[in-house]
């Protein structure tokens, strides 16, 4: 299975389906990455925060050693965590990720969230009252340090994650190197069409995280069981997950479904032998319930000046 690519505003190409890896640990995630590469995935999404970069690096290294792929065949994405926003922490944080992954560069490095935590290596620093300790680091300064990482060859591209439209515009206003993507939650109950239109108008590709919004215990909503999704899936002899992923692909959105199950890993990439009709797309888009469909809200950060969901997303 060979996955098509989309071309970013800097000319680089990313496979439109990648493997999500959050919540996958140790042998389970290592095996999942190897299974995914064997199934044809050439794009892996991870982050320092997922604490699995070492295992992912091992899986990629084994597949390179087996001759299945070369380093340049695989598109590796990682993310700068919230405690590393201060300008002088960005490069060390990326270098740490490169060491864990066992590679000399990542293909894409994202600012994971616009809001920053207290600087340091503690991922979630809490005070004695159990409140997260914020930092008022300016994400535009963080972006400048991200640009330096491109110039040093530590990452090929840089981008954003969970930034709202105003925040993206702030970055665009100061950027020497434009963000190539904003990685955000998107699925049938959360279409964020205004956001998608805005990004398109700025030459920024949207990447959909939680595109299945399926089995997660965190999910308040489950489009995977929605009768409209089930009917369309039955019509094509496809799974509900494949219909949800195809919806985003036909909207021009990159998808990164996570699975550690070999059958689901394989089926989540089998998306290129059917097309949803305009009528199917309309029915699926009508499932949008706006912000109520968002399952990842990071509510404990809502008092931060840069919390992205206090403004129109
Ligand atoms: N930038 C951010 O802030 C951010 C936030 C969240 C996620 N992400 C990224 O986006 C990726 C995807 O998001 P996600 O993991 O939250 O959600 P997701 O990919 O939409 O859903 C994953 C869940 O669905 C199950 N699943 C996978 N394929 C399925 C299928 N074909 N049928 C039914 N269930 C299926 C998985 O279980 P099994 O493993 O058992 O198959 C898992 O429980 C993450 O892994 C991460 O890389 C980024």
mmCIF file of C-alpha atoms and ligand atoms in Angstrom:
data_model
loop_
_atom_site.group_PDB
_atom_site.id
_atom_site.type_symbol
_atom_site.label_atom_id
_atom_site.label_comp_id
_atom_site.label_asym_id
_atom_site.label_seq_id
_atom_site.Cartn_x
_atom_site.Cartn_y
_atom_site.Cartn_z
ATOM 1 C CA UNK A 1 0.000 0.000 0.000
ATOM 2 C CA UNK A 2 1.521 3.290 -1.064
ATOM 3 C CA UNK A 3 0.060 6.436 0.512
ATOM 4 C CA UNK A 4 -0.289 9.671 -1.497
ATOM 5 C CA UNK A 5 1.421 12.816 -0.251
ATOM 6 C CA UNK A 6 0.438 16.449 0.057
ATOM 7 C CA UNK A 7 2.963 19.213 -0.635
ATOM 8 C CA UNK A 8 3.613 21.776 2.095
ATOM 9 C CA UNK A 9 4.228 25.494 1.451
ATOM 10 C CA UNK A 10 8.001 24.799 1.604
ATOM 11 C CA UNK A 11 7.845 22.149 -1.132
ATOM 12 C CA UNK A 12 8.227 19.192 1.235
ATOM 13 C CA UNK A 13 5.803 16.296 0.951
ATOM 14 C CA UNK A 14 4.027 14.495 3.778
ATOM 15 C CA UNK A 15 2.101 11.208 3.413
ATOM 16 C CA UNK A 16 -1.579 12.020 3.989
ATOM 17 C CA UNK A 17 -2.011 9.181 6.488
ATOM 18 C CA UNK A 18 0.316 8.742 9.440
ATOM 19 C CA UNK A 19 0.338 6.552 12.526
ATOM 20 C CA UNK A 20 -0.677 8.291 15.767
ATOM 21 C CA UNK A 21 1.198 7.021 18.802
ATOM 22 C CA UNK A 22 -0.104 8.755 21.931
ATOM 23 C CA UNK A 23 -0.903 6.368 24.757
ATOM 24 C CA UNK A 24 1.193 3.603 23.197
ATOM 25 C CA UNK A 25 4.098 2.433 25.282
ATOM 26 C CA UNK A 26 7.123 0.171 25.178
ATOM 27 C CA UNK A 27 6.858 -3.109 23.267
ATOM 28 C CA UNK A 28 3.281 -2.419 22.214
ATOM 29 C CA UNK A 29 4.146 0.819 20.418
ATOM 30 C CA UNK A 30 7.407 -0.547 19.040
ATOM 31 C CA UNK A 31 5.535 -3.460 17.469
ATOM 32 C CA UNK A 32 2.788 -1.107 16.211
ATOM 33 C CA UNK A 33 5.331 1.100 14.433
ATOM 34 C CA UNK A 34 6.974 -1.942 12.832
ATOM 35 C CA UNK A 35 3.579 -3.321 11.759
ATOM 36 C CA UNK A 36 2.643 0.090 10.391
ATOM 37 C CA UNK A 37 5.838 0.364 8.338
ATOM 38 C CA UNK A 38 5.264 -3.145 6.970
ATOM 39 C CA UNK A 39 1.682 -2.138 6.106
ATOM 40 C CA UNK A 40 2.955 0.860 4.129
ATOM 41 C CA UNK A 41 2.836 3.755 6.618
ATOM 42 C CA UNK A 42 5.631 6.244 5.958
ATOM 43 C CA UNK A 43 4.590 8.915 8.456
ATOM 44 C CA UNK A 44 4.754 8.518 12.236
ATOM 45 C CA UNK A 45 3.432 11.144 14.658
ATOM 46 C CA UNK A 46 4.935 11.357 18.126
ATOM 47 C CA UNK A 47 5.889 13.890 20.814
ATOM 48 C CA UNK A 48 8.245 14.196 23.765
ATOM 49 C CA UNK A 49 5.101 14.237 25.922
ATOM 50 C CA UNK A 50 4.113 10.709 24.792
ATOM 51 C CA UNK A 51 7.264 9.261 26.387
ATOM 52 C CA UNK A 52 7.652 6.674 23.628
ATOM 53 C CA UNK A 53 10.162 8.287 21.267
ATOM 54 C CA UNK A 54 12.858 5.794 22.260
ATOM 55 C CA UNK A 55 10.682 2.802 21.292
ATOM 56 C CA UNK A 56 9.597 4.479 18.073
ATOM 57 C CA UNK A 57 13.248 5.153 17.232
ATOM 58 C CA UNK A 58 14.098 1.498 17.849
ATOM 59 C CA UNK A 59 11.287 0.338 15.570
ATOM 60 C CA UNK A 60 12.368 2.678 12.769
ATOM 61 C CA UNK A 61 16.026 1.646 13.179
ATOM 62 C CA UNK A 62 15.116 -2.056 12.928
ATOM 63 C CA UNK A 63 13.130 -1.459 9.747
ATOM 64 C CA UNK A 64 16.050 0.496 8.278
ATOM 65 C CA UNK A 65 18.431 -2.303 9.244
ATOM 66 C CA UNK A 66 16.096 -4.880 7.642
ATOM 67 C CA UNK A 67 16.250 -2.843 4.441
ATOM 68 C CA UNK A 68 12.478 -2.197 4.424
ATOM 69 C CA UNK A 69 12.971 1.580 4.464
ATOM 70 C CA UNK A 70 15.734 4.158 4.360
ATOM 71 C CA UNK A 71 15.670 7.099 6.799
ATOM 72 C CA UNK A 72 14.576 9.446 4.019
ATOM 73 C CA UNK A 73 11.532 7.251 3.262
ATOM 74 C CA UNK A 74 9.934 7.826 6.650
ATOM 75 C CA UNK A 75 8.351 11.100 7.742
ATOM 76 C CA UNK A 76 8.917 11.614 11.477
ATOM 77 C CA UNK A 77 6.915 14.239 13.349
ATOM 78 C CA UNK A 78 7.541 15.310 16.939
ATOM 79 C CA UNK A 79 6.415 18.162 19.165
ATOM 80 C CA UNK A 80 7.900 20.681 21.563
ATOM 81 C CA UNK A 81 6.238 20.251 24.964
ATOM 82 C CA UNK A 82 4.839 23.159 26.974
ATOM 83 C CA UNK A 83 7.700 23.342 29.480
ATOM 84 C CA UNK A 84 10.247 24.057 26.742
ATOM 85 C CA UNK A 85 8.831 27.265 25.248
ATOM 86 C CA UNK A 86 11.561 29.579 26.495
ATOM 87 C CA UNK A 87 13.761 30.430 23.510
ATOM 88 C CA UNK A 88 16.924 28.819 24.874
ATOM 89 C CA UNK A 89 15.131 25.547 25.693
ATOM 90 C CA UNK A 90 13.813 24.785 22.209
ATOM 91 C CA UNK A 91 17.032 23.452 20.687
ATOM 92 C CA UNK A 92 17.936 21.272 23.712
ATOM 93 C CA UNK A 93 14.394 19.869 23.742
ATOM 94 C CA UNK A 94 14.604 18.966 20.057
ATOM 95 C CA UNK A 95 18.103 17.521 20.522
ATOM 96 C CA UNK A 96 16.713 15.337 23.299
ATOM 97 C CA UNK A 97 13.969 14.108 20.962
ATOM 98 C CA UNK A 98 16.546 13.372 18.247
ATOM 99 C CA UNK A 99 18.619 11.392 20.748
ATOM 100 C CA UNK A 100 15.552 9.395 21.859
ATOM 101 C CA UNK A 101 14.490 8.727 18.269
ATOM 102 C CA UNK A 102 18.082 7.930 17.279
ATOM 103 C CA UNK A 103 17.975 10.169 14.213
ATOM 104 C CA UNK A 104 19.858 13.262 13.048
ATOM 105 C CA UNK A 105 16.755 15.228 12.086
ATOM 106 C CA UNK A 106 12.989 15.065 12.295
ATOM 107 C CA UNK A 107 10.923 15.925 9.255
ATOM 108 C CA UNK A 108 8.511 18.132 11.156
ATOM 109 C CA UNK A 109 8.622 19.701 14.609
ATOM 110 C CA UNK A 110 5.484 21.298 16.053
ATOM 111 C CA UNK A 111 4.806 23.571 19.016
ATOM 112 C CA UNK A 112 2.458 21.164 20.848
ATOM 113 C CA UNK A 113 0.265 23.852 22.513
ATOM 114 C CA UNK A 114 0.326 27.658 22.478
ATOM 115 C CA UNK A 115 0.274 27.853 26.301
ATOM 116 C CA UNK A 116 3.553 27.416 28.183
ATOM 117 C CA UNK A 117 4.334 25.798 31.530
ATOM 118 C CA UNK A 118 7.133 26.626 33.955
ATOM 119 C CA UNK A 119 10.477 26.128 32.182
ATOM 120 C CA UNK A 120 12.284 22.920 32.963
ATOM 121 C CA UNK A 121 12.185 19.182 32.362
ATOM 122 C CA UNK A 122 9.113 18.533 34.512
ATOM 123 C CA UNK A 123 6.348 17.912 31.994
ATOM 124 C CA UNK A 124 3.489 18.971 34.257
ATOM 125 C CA UNK A 125 4.793 21.233 37.039
ATOM 126 C CA UNK A 126 2.208 21.650 39.836
ATOM 127 C CA UNK A 127 2.329 23.979 42.833
ATOM 128 C CA UNK A 128 1.520 22.895 46.396
ATOM 129 C CA UNK A 129 -2.181 23.539 45.747
ATOM 130 C CA UNK A 130 -2.233 21.159 42.811
ATOM 131 C CA UNK A 131 -2.404 23.945 40.218
ATOM 132 C CA UNK A 132 -0.312 23.821 37.076
ATOM 133 C CA UNK A 133 2.477 26.393 37.090
ATOM 134 C CA UNK A 134 2.281 28.475 33.927
ATOM 135 C CA UNK A 135 4.915 30.531 32.172
ATOM 136 C CA UNK A 136 4.173 33.659 30.177
ATOM 137 C CA UNK A 137 6.796 32.795 27.528
ATOM 138 C CA UNK A 138 5.843 34.448 24.255
ATOM 139 C CA UNK A 139 5.115 31.816 21.603
ATOM 140 C CA UNK A 140 6.408 34.178 18.897
ATOM 141 C CA UNK A 141 9.839 33.992 20.565
ATOM 142 C CA UNK A 142 9.448 30.212 20.702
ATOM 143 C CA UNK A 143 8.770 30.298 16.969
ATOM 144 C CA UNK A 144 11.998 32.216 16.340
ATOM 145 C CA UNK A 145 13.895 29.440 18.142
ATOM 146 C CA UNK A 146 12.017 26.837 16.065
ATOM 147 C CA UNK A 147 13.234 28.666 12.923
ATOM 148 C CA UNK A 148 16.811 28.364 14.195
ATOM 149 C CA UNK A 149 16.322 24.597 14.439
ATOM 150 C CA UNK A 150 15.435 24.510 10.718
ATOM 151 C CA UNK A 151 18.545 26.523 9.892
ATOM 152 C CA UNK A 152 20.661 24.087 11.933
ATOM 153 C CA UNK A 153 19.192 21.121 10.025
ATOM 154 C CA UNK A 154 17.618 19.574 13.125
ATOM 155 C CA UNK A 155 14.178 19.603 11.490
ATOM 156 C CA UNK A 156 13.117 19.981 7.853
ATOM 157 C CA UNK A 157 9.835 21.760 8.586
ATOM 158 C CA UNK A 158 8.157 23.464 11.539
ATOM 159 C CA UNK A 159 4.526 23.853 12.429
ATOM 160 C CA UNK A 160 1.902 24.364 15.093
ATOM 161 C CA UNK A 161 -0.573 22.322 17.052
ATOM 162 C CA UNK A 162 -3.721 23.483 18.859
ATOM 163 C CA UNK A 163 -3.249 27.141 17.832
ATOM 164 C CA UNK A 164 -6.409 29.151 17.199
ATOM 165 C CA UNK A 165 -6.735 31.443 14.185
ATOM 166 C CA UNK A 166 -5.588 34.639 15.964
ATOM 167 C CA UNK A 167 -2.567 32.810 17.329
ATOM 168 C CA UNK A 168 -1.659 31.454 13.889
ATOM 169 C CA UNK A 169 -1.915 34.975 12.486
ATOM 170 C CA UNK A 170 0.447 36.246 15.217
ATOM 171 C CA UNK A 171 3.000 33.654 14.121
ATOM 172 C CA UNK A 172 2.519 34.514 10.434
ATOM 173 C CA UNK A 173 3.091 38.206 11.250
ATOM 174 C CA UNK A 174 6.608 37.524 12.604
ATOM 175 C CA UNK A 175 7.587 34.382 10.701
ATOM 176 C CA UNK A 176 10.591 34.182 8.478
ATOM 177 C CA UNK A 177 9.756 30.488 7.992
ATOM 178 C CA UNK A 178 6.021 29.814 7.721
ATOM 179 C CA UNK A 179 4.321 27.014 9.646
ATOM 180 C CA UNK A 180 3.465 24.152 7.275
ATOM 181 C CA UNK A 181 0.628 22.694 9.344
ATOM 182 C CA UNK A 182 -1.597 23.164 12.368
ATOM 183 C CA UNK A 183 -2.365 19.828 14.018
ATOM 184 C CA UNK A 184 -5.781 19.984 15.667
ATOM 185 C CA UNK A 185 -8.678 17.763 16.732
ATOM 186 C CA UNK A 186 -10.982 17.051 13.768
ATOM 187 C CA UNK A 187 -13.647 14.361 13.266
ATOM 188 C CA UNK A 188 -17.284 14.261 12.124
ATOM 189 C CA UNK A 189 -18.574 15.884 15.341
ATOM 190 C CA UNK A 190 -15.894 18.617 15.187
ATOM 191 C CA UNK A 191 -15.540 19.803 11.594
ATOM 192 C CA UNK A 192 -13.935 23.226 12.390
ATOM 193 C CA UNK A 193 -14.670 24.352 8.834
ATOM 194 C CA UNK A 194 -13.869 28.048 9.519
ATOM 195 C CA UNK A 195 -10.480 27.018 10.865
ATOM 196 C CA UNK A 196 -9.843 24.733 7.886
ATOM 197 C CA UNK A 197 -10.783 27.557 5.467
ATOM 198 C CA UNK A 198 -8.517 30.001 7.311
ATOM 199 C CA UNK A 199 -5.531 27.633 7.197
ATOM 200 C CA UNK A 200 -6.118 26.936 3.515
ATOM 201 C CA UNK A 201 -6.166 30.670 2.753
ATOM 202 C CA UNK A 202 -2.747 30.967 4.457
ATOM 203 C CA UNK A 203 -1.176 27.953 2.725
ATOM 204 C CA UNK A 204 -1.222 25.885 5.924
ATOM 205 C CA UNK A 205 -2.268 22.213 5.778
ATOM 206 C CA UNK A 206 -4.527 20.992 8.586
ATOM 207 C CA UNK A 207 -3.579 17.710 10.257
ATOM 208 C CA UNK A 208 -6.433 15.967 12.066
ATOM 209 C CA UNK A 209 -5.665 14.369 15.390
ATOM 210 C CA UNK A 210 -8.191 12.080 17.058
ATOM 211 C CA UNK A 211 -9.743 11.565 13.591
ATOM 212 C CA UNK A 212 -11.599 8.439 14.760
ATOM 213 C CA UNK A 213 -12.532 9.734 18.205
ATOM 214 C CA UNK A 214 -13.344 6.101 18.655
ATOM 215 C CA UNK A 215 -12.492 3.892 21.546
ATOM 216 C CA UNK A 216 -10.894 6.549 23.716
ATOM 217 C CA UNK A 217 -12.140 6.497 27.284
ATOM 218 C CA UNK A 218 -11.714 10.262 27.223
ATOM 219 C CA UNK A 219 -14.264 10.716 24.468
ATOM 220 C CA UNK A 220 -17.607 12.152 25.451
ATOM 221 C CA UNK A 221 -18.847 11.573 21.930
ATOM 222 C CA UNK A 222 -18.484 8.655 19.587
ATOM 223 C CA UNK A 223 -19.028 9.330 15.902
ATOM 224 C CA UNK A 224 -17.775 5.781 15.290
ATOM 225 C CA UNK A 225 -21.221 4.548 16.380
ATOM 226 C CA UNK A 226 -23.213 7.269 14.621
ATOM 227 C CA UNK A 227 -25.962 5.780 12.378
ATOM 228 C CA UNK A 228 -25.002 8.108 9.490
ATOM 229 C CA UNK A 229 -21.379 6.918 9.631
ATOM 230 C CA UNK A 230 -22.499 3.286 9.982
ATOM 231 C CA UNK A 231 -24.860 3.555 6.968
ATOM 232 C CA UNK A 232 -22.218 5.077 4.719
ATOM 233 C CA UNK A 233 -19.686 2.470 5.849
ATOM 234 C CA UNK A 234 -22.144 -0.341 5.040
ATOM 235 C CA UNK A 235 -22.803 1.152 1.594
ATOM 236 C CA UNK A 236 -19.102 0.881 0.640
ATOM 237 C CA UNK A 237 -18.311 -2.279 2.633
ATOM 238 C CA UNK A 238 -15.883 -0.175 4.686
ATOM 239 C CA UNK A 239 -15.400 0.300 8.437
ATOM 240 C CA UNK A 240 -16.772 3.398 10.214
ATOM 241 C CA UNK A 241 -13.153 4.413 10.898
ATOM 242 C CA UNK A 242 -12.317 4.254 7.187
ATOM 243 C CA UNK A 243 -15.298 6.489 6.398
ATOM 244 C CA UNK A 244 -14.243 9.028 9.033
ATOM 245 C CA UNK A 245 -10.661 9.062 7.774
ATOM 246 C CA UNK A 246 -11.740 9.337 4.144
ATOM 247 C CA UNK A 247 -13.980 12.296 5.000
ATOM 248 C CA UNK A 248 -10.946 14.249 6.209
ATOM 249 C CA UNK A 249 -8.766 13.188 3.267
ATOM 250 C CA UNK A 250 -11.422 14.408 0.819
ATOM 251 C CA UNK A 251 -11.466 17.732 2.721
ATOM 252 C CA UNK A 252 -7.699 18.037 2.081
ATOM 253 C CA UNK A 253 -6.804 17.180 5.682
ATOM 254 C CA UNK A 254 -3.959 14.866 6.744
ATOM 255 C CA UNK A 255 -4.987 12.145 9.252
ATOM 256 C CA UNK A 256 -2.964 10.388 11.975
ATOM 257 C CA UNK A 257 -5.141 7.571 13.401
ATOM 258 C CA UNK A 258 -3.595 5.704 16.326
ATOM 259 C CA UNK A 259 -3.815 1.974 16.704
ATOM 260 C CA UNK A 260 -1.666 -0.705 18.263
ATOM 261 C CA UNK A 261 -3.816 -3.489 16.779
ATOM 262 C CA UNK A 262 -2.339 -4.944 13.610
ATOM 263 C CA UNK A 263 -5.672 -5.412 11.818
ATOM 264 C CA UNK A 264 -6.815 -1.877 12.599
ATOM 265 C CA UNK A 265 -3.395 -0.475 11.660
ATOM 266 C CA UNK A 266 -3.761 -2.155 8.264
ATOM 267 C CA UNK A 267 -7.386 -1.178 7.678
ATOM 268 C CA UNK A 268 -6.838 2.471 8.694
ATOM 269 C CA UNK A 269 -4.588 2.929 5.673
ATOM 270 C CA UNK A 270 -6.838 1.162 3.155
ATOM 271 C CA UNK A 271 -8.529 4.362 2.094
ATOM 272 C CA UNK A 272 -7.656 4.721 -1.550
ATOM 273 C CA UNK A 273 -10.040 2.293 -3.272
ATOM 274 C CA UNK A 274 -13.266 4.233 -2.693
ATOM 275 C CA UNK A 275 -14.578 7.821 -2.916
ATOM 276 C CA UNK A 276 -17.334 9.386 -0.826
ATOM 277 C CA UNK A 277 -19.970 11.143 -2.921
ATOM 278 C CA UNK A 278 -20.868 14.792 -2.455
ATOM 279 C CA UNK A 279 -24.062 13.623 -0.766
ATOM 280 C CA UNK A 280 -22.085 11.429 1.676
ATOM 281 C CA UNK A 281 -19.796 14.364 2.441
ATOM 282 C CA UNK A 282 -22.794 16.626 3.086
ATOM 283 C CA UNK A 283 -24.375 14.085 5.461
ATOM 284 C CA UNK A 284 -21.113 13.616 7.349
ATOM 285 C CA UNK A 285 -20.451 17.361 7.581
ATOM 286 C CA UNK A 286 -23.975 17.830 8.971
ATOM 287 C CA UNK A 287 -22.909 15.791 12.032
ATOM 288 C CA UNK A 288 -20.753 18.702 13.226
ATOM 289 C CA UNK A 289 -21.781 19.905 16.695
ATOM 290 C CA UNK A 290 -19.142 22.619 16.986
ATOM 291 C CA UNK A 291 -17.016 23.068 20.099
ATOM 292 C CA UNK A 292 -19.238 20.596 22.001
ATOM 293 C CA UNK A 293 -17.631 17.891 19.890
ATOM 294 C CA UNK A 294 -14.139 18.660 21.182
ATOM 295 C CA UNK A 295 -12.799 15.863 23.414
ATOM 296 C CA UNK A 296 -9.354 17.309 24.176
ATOM 297 C CA UNK A 297 -9.920 20.555 26.056
ATOM 298 C CA UNK A 298 -6.940 20.801 28.471
ATOM 299 C CA UNK A 299 -9.331 22.526 30.874
ATOM 300 C CA UNK A 300 -6.728 22.867 33.600
ATOM 301 C CA UNK A 301 -5.003 25.414 31.338
ATOM 302 C CA UNK A 302 -8.092 27.541 30.700
ATOM 303 C CA UNK A 303 -6.815 30.448 32.800
ATOM 304 C CA UNK A 304 -3.578 30.688 30.815
ATOM 305 C CA UNK A 305 -3.326 33.822 28.629
ATOM 306 C CA UNK A 306 -2.605 31.638 25.593
ATOM 307 C CA UNK A 307 -5.190 28.887 26.210
ATOM 308 C CA UNK A 308 -6.464 28.415 22.648
ATOM 309 C CA UNK A 309 -10.114 27.564 23.254
ATOM 310 C CA UNK A 310 -11.101 30.816 25.020
ATOM 311 C CA UNK A 311 -11.224 32.492 21.609
ATOM 312 C CA UNK A 312 -12.890 31.578 18.325
ATOM 313 C CA UNK A 313 -10.933 28.553 17.241
HETATM 314 N N1 LIG B 1 -1.358 17.548 18.937
HETATM 315 C C1 LIG B 1 -2.086 17.108 19.941
HETATM 316 O O1 LIG B 1 -2.341 17.828 20.924
HETATM 317 C C2 LIG B 1 -2.642 15.724 19.894
HETATM 318 C C3 LIG B 1 -3.674 15.354 20.768
HETATM 319 C C4 LIG B 1 -4.167 14.059 20.664
HETATM 320 C C5 LIG B 1 -3.664 13.184 19.727
HETATM 321 N N2 LIG B 1 -2.630 13.553 18.909
HETATM 322 C C6 LIG B 1 -2.054 12.614 17.907
HETATM 323 O O2 LIG B 1 -3.103 12.127 17.111
HETATM 324 C C7 LIG B 1 -3.116 10.705 17.175
HETATM 325 C C8 LIG B 1 -4.524 10.192 17.007
HETATM 326 O O3 LIG B 1 -5.389 10.660 18.037
HETATM 327 P P1 LIG B 1 -5.940 9.706 19.202
HETATM 328 O O4 LIG B 1 -4.975 8.596 19.426
HETATM 329 O O5 LIG B 1 -6.279 10.579 20.337
HETATM 330 O O6 LIG B 1 -7.332 9.176 18.624
HETATM 331 P P2 LIG B 1 -7.785 8.318 17.355
HETATM 332 O O7 LIG B 1 -6.640 7.950 16.489
HETATM 333 O O8 LIG B 1 -8.928 9.028 16.726
HETATM 334 O O9 LIG B 1 -8.401 7.027 18.033
HETATM 335 C C9 LIG B 1 -7.577 6.097 18.666
HETATM 336 C C10 LIG B 1 -8.482 5.061 19.352
HETATM 337 O O10 LIG B 1 -9.315 4.431 18.377
HETATM 338 C C11 LIG B 1 -9.034 3.024 18.349
HETATM 339 N N3 LIG B 1 -9.041 2.625 16.930
HETATM 340 C C12 LIG B 1 -8.034 2.755 16.034
HETATM 341 N N4 LIG B 1 -8.409 2.316 14.831
HETATM 342 C C13 LIG B 1 -9.693 1.880 14.961
HETATM 343 C C14 LIG B 1 -10.617 1.308 14.055
HETATM 344 N N5 LIG B 1 -10.303 1.091 12.807
HETATM 345 N N6 LIG B 1 -11.849 0.986 14.546
HETATM 346 C C15 LIG B 1 -12.152 1.217 15.845
HETATM 347 N N7 LIG B 1 -11.328 1.743 16.739
HETATM 348 C C16 LIG B 1 -10.098 2.084 16.303
HETATM 349 C C17 LIG B 1 -7.692 2.838 19.016
HETATM 350 O O11 LIG B 1 -7.616 1.595 19.701
HETATM 351 P P3 LIG B 1 -6.576 0.429 19.254
HETATM 352 O O12 LIG B 1 -5.191 0.962 19.456
HETATM 353 O O13 LIG B 1 -6.907 -0.696 20.192
HETATM 354 O O14 LIG B 1 -6.879 0.095 17.834
HETATM 355 C C18 LIG B 1 -7.678 3.991 20.029
HETATM 356 O O15 LIG B 1 -8.366 3.627 21.205
HETATM 357 C C19 LIG B 1 -2.481 10.431 18.532
HETATM 358 O O16 LIG B 1 -2.103 9.090 18.702
HETATM 359 C C20 LIG B 1 -1.358 11.421 18.540
HETATM 360 O O17 LIG B 1 -0.274 10.956 17.746
HETATM 361 C C21 LIG B 1 -2.140 14.817 18.960
#
